[in-house]
Short mmCIF file of C-alpha atoms in Angstrom, two decimals:
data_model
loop_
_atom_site.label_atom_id
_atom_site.label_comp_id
_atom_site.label_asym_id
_atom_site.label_seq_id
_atom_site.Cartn_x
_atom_site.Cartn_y
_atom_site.Cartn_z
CA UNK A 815 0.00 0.00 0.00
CA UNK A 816 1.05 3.55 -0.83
CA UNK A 817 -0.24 7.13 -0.47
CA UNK A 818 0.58 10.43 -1.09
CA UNK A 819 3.78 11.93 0.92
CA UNK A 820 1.96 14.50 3.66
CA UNK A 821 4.82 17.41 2.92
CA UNK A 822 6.78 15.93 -0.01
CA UNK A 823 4.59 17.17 -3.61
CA UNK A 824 4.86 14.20 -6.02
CA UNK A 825 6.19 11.86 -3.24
CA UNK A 826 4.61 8.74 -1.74
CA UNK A 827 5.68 6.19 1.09
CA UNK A 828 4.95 3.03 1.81
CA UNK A 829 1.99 2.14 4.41
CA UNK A 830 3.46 -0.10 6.71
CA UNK A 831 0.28 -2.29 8.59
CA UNK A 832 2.53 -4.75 10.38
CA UNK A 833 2.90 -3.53 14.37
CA UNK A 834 4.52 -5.82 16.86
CA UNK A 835 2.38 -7.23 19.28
CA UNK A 836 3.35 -6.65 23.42
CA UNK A 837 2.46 -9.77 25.55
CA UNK A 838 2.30 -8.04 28.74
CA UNK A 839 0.47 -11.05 30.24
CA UNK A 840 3.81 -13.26 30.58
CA UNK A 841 6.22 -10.32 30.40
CA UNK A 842 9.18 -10.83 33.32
CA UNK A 843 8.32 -8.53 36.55
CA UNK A 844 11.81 -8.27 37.42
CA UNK A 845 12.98 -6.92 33.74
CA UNK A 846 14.07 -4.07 35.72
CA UNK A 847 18.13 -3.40 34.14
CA UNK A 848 20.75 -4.32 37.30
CA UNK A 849 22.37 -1.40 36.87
CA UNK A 850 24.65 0.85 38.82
CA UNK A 851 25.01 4.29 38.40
CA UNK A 852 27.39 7.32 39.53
CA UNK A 853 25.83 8.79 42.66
CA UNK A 854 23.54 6.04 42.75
CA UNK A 855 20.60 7.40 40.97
CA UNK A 856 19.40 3.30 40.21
CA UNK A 857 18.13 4.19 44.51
CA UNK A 858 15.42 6.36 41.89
CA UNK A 859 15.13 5.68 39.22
CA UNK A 860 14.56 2.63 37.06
CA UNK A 861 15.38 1.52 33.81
CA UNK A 862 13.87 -1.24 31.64
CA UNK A 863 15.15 -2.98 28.99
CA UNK A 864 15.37 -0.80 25.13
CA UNK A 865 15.27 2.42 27.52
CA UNK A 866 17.82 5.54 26.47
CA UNK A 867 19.27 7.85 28.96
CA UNK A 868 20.52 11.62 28.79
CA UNK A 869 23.13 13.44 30.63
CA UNK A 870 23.01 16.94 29.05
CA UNK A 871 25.84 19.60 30.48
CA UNK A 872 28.39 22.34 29.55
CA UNK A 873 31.74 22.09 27.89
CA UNK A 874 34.30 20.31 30.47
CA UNK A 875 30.78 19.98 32.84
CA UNK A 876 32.26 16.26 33.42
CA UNK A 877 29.94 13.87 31.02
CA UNK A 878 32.65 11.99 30.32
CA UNK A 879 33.59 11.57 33.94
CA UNK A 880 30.43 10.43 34.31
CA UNK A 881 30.30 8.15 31.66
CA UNK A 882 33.77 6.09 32.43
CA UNK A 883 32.40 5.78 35.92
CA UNK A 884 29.26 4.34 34.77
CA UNK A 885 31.83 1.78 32.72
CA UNK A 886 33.50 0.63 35.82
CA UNK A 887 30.14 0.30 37.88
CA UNK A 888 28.78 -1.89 35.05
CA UNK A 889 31.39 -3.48 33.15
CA UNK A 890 31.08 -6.76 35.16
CA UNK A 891 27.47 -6.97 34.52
CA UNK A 892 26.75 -6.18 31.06
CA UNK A 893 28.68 -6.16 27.89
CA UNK A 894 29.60 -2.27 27.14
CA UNK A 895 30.35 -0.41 24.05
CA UNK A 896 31.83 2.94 24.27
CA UNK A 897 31.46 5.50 21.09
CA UNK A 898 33.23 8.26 21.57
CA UNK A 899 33.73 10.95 19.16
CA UNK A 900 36.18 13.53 21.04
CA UNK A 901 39.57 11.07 22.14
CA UNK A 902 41.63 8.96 20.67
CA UNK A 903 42.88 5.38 22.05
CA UNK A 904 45.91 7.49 23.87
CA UNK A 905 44.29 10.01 25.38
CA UNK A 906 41.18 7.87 26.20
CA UNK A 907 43.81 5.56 27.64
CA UNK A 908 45.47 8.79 29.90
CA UNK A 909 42.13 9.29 31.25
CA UNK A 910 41.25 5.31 32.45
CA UNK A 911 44.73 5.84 34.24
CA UNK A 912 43.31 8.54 36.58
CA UNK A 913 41.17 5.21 37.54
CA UNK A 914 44.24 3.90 38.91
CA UNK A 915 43.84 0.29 38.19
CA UNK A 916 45.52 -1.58 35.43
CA UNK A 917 44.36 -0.91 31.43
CA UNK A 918 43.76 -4.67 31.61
CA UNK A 919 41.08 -4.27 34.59
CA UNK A 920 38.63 -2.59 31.85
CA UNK A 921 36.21 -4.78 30.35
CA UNK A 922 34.78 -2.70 27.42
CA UNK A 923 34.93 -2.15 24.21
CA UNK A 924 36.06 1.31 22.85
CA UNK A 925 35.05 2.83 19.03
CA UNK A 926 35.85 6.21 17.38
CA UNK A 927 32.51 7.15 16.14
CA UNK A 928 30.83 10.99 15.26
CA UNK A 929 27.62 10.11 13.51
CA UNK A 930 24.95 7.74 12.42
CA UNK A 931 25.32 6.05 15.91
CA UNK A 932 21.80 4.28 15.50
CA UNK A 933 23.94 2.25 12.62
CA UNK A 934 26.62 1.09 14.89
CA UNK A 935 24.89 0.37 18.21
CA UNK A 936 24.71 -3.05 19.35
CA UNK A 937 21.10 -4.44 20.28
CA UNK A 938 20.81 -6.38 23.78
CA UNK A 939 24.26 -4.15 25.14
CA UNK A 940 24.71 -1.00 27.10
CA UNK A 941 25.67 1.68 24.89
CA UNK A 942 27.23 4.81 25.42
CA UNK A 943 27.37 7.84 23.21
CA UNK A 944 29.94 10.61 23.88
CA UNK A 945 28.33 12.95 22.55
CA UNK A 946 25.68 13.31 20.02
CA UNK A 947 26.68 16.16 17.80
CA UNK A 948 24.00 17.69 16.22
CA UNK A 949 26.08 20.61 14.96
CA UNK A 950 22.96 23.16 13.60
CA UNK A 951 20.42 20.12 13.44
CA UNK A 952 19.31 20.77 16.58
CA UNK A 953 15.85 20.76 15.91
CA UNK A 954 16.34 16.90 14.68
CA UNK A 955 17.64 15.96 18.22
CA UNK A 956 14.68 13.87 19.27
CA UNK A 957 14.75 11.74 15.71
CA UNK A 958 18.29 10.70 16.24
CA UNK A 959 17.05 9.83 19.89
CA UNK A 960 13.95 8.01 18.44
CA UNK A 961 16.15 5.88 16.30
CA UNK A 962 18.90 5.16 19.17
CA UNK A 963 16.31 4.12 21.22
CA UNK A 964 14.78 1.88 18.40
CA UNK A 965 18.26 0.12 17.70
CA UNK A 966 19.29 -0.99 20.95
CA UNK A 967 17.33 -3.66 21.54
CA UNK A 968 16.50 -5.08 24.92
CA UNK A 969 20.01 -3.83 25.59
CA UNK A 970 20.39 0.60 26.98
CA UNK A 971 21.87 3.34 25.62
CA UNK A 972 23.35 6.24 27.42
CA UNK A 973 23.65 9.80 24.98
CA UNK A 974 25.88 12.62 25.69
CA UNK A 975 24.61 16.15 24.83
CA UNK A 976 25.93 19.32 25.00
CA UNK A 977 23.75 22.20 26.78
CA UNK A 978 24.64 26.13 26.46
CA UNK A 979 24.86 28.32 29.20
CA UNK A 980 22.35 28.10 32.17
CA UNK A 981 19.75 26.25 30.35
CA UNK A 982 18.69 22.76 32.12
CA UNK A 983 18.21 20.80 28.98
CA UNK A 984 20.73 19.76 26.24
CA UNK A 985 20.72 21.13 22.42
CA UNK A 986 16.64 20.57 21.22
CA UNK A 987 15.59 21.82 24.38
CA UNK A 988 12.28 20.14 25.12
CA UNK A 989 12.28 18.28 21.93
CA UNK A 990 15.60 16.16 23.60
CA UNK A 991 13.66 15.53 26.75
CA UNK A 992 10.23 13.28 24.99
CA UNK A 993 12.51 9.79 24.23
CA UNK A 994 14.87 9.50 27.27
CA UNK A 995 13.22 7.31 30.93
CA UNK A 996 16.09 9.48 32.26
CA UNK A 997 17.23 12.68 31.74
CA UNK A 998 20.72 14.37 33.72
CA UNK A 999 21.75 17.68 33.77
CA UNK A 1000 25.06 18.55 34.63
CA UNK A 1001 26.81 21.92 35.16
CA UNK A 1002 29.40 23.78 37.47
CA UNK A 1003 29.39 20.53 40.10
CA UNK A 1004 26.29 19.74 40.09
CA UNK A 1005 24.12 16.92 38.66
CA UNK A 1006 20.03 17.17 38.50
CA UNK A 1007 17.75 14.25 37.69
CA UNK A 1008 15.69 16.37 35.39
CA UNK A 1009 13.38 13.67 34.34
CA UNK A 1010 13.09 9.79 35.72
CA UNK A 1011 10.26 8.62 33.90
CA UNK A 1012 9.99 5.26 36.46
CA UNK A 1013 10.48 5.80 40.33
CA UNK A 1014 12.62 3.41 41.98
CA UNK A 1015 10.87 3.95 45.03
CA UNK A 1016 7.15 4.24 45.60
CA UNK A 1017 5.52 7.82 45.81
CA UNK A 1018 8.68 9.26 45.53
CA UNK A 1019 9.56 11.44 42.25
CA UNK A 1020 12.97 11.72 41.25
CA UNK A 1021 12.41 14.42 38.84
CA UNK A 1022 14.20 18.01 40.62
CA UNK A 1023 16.55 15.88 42.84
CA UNK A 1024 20.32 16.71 42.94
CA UNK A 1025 23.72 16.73 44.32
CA UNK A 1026 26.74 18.14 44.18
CA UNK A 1027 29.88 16.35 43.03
CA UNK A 1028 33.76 16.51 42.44
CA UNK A 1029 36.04 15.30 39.73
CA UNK A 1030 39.30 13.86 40.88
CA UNK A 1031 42.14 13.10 38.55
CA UNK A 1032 40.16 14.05 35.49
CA UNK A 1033 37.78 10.74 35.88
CA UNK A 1034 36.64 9.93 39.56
CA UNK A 1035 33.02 11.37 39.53
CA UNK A 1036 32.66 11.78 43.72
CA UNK A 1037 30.26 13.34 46.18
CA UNK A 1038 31.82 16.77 47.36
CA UNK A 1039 32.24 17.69 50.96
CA UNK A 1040 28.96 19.74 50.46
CA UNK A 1041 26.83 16.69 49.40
CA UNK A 1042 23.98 15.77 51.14
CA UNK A 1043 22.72 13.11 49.15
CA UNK A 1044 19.83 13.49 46.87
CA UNK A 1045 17.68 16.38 47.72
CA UNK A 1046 15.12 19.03 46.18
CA UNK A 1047 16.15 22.35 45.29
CA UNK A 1048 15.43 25.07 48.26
CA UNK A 1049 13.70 27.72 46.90
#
């Protein structure tokens, strides 16, 4: 079946009628995703299988920081895969040292990758993009999401963004917050769940918690001697 293209003059597309049915009936209760998170947002937030996550912050904010600690939280538990578009296999092996463990204790696998990540995920793994460029697309921020998301699998995916200024949210604004279950925000030391779309814990939203943090040797993503644990802003 075709019809005519809704914006494109003298274009069709294809009507596709297949949809994938959802047994909910048998589905697993504990599909919840073991995982283990920096500041231990998993005490909030849960994440299901085929679910994409944001962290969002400023240039040198500490998303990669973030990101490598998330590695060495999880690498025991779940095949990772690491694109990253910003370091090369030196310096990306300069910044594991600030770990201070040996290269051989890491368990992942590492890819130089800018673009097109939806092609190069791999389905039923944690995958982690550092950082989706969107250059002046970005308007087009929650397609590239939307086909992450839809190439992953039962496995998770983890996105980068940048984010200008002040503002909470990454490049897209709003139209980067509709695909993620979770959404960080990360600036000047301190990390905000913006959005957890599934409370770990009953009655209690995560959305508006934070806490402040500290970066040690360029990698080690810690609680700073201001932390309180999660807590909502004080207006």
């Amino acid at each position: 079946h075709i019809e005519q293209h809704a914006t494109i003059n003298k274009r069709f597309r294809h009507v596709e009628v297949y949809v994938e049915g959802l047994n909910f009936k048998v589905a697993s209760t504990e599909a919840v995703l073991d995982l283990s998170w920096p500041m231990q947002i998993e005490d909030y937030v849960k994440m299901y299988p085929g679910n994409i996550a944001v962290i969002a912050g400023n240039s040198n904010a500490g998303k990669t920081a973030f990101m490598l600690n998330f590695i060495w939280l999880n690498q025991d538990k779940f095949p990772i895969n690491y694109f990253c578009s910003e370091m090369g296999e030196a310096e990306l092996g300069d910044r594991l040292d600030g770990f201070h463990v040996p290269r051989d204790s890491w368990k992942f696998r590492a890819f130089d990758r800018a673009t097109d990540f939806e092609d190069v995920v791999v389905p039923d793994t944690i995958n982690l993009i550092d950082y989706l460029d969107l250059d002046a697309d970005v308007y087009l921020v929650k397609r590239h999401l939307d086909k992450i998301s839809r190439s992953i699998g039962k496995g998770m995916a983890l996105v980068a963004l940048q984010k200008k200024g002040a503002n909470e949210l990454g490049y897209g604004q709003e139209r980067s917050l509709a695909t993620p279950k979770l959404y960080l925000s990360m600036a000047a030391g301190k990390i905000k769940i913006v959005k957890g779309k599934v409370p770990a814990k009953k009655n209690v939203t995560a959305n508006g918690l934070q806490r402040t943090f500290v970066i040690r040797d360029g990698v080690q993503f810690l609680p700073d001697e201001n932390d309180n644990g999660w807590e909502y802003e004080r207006i």
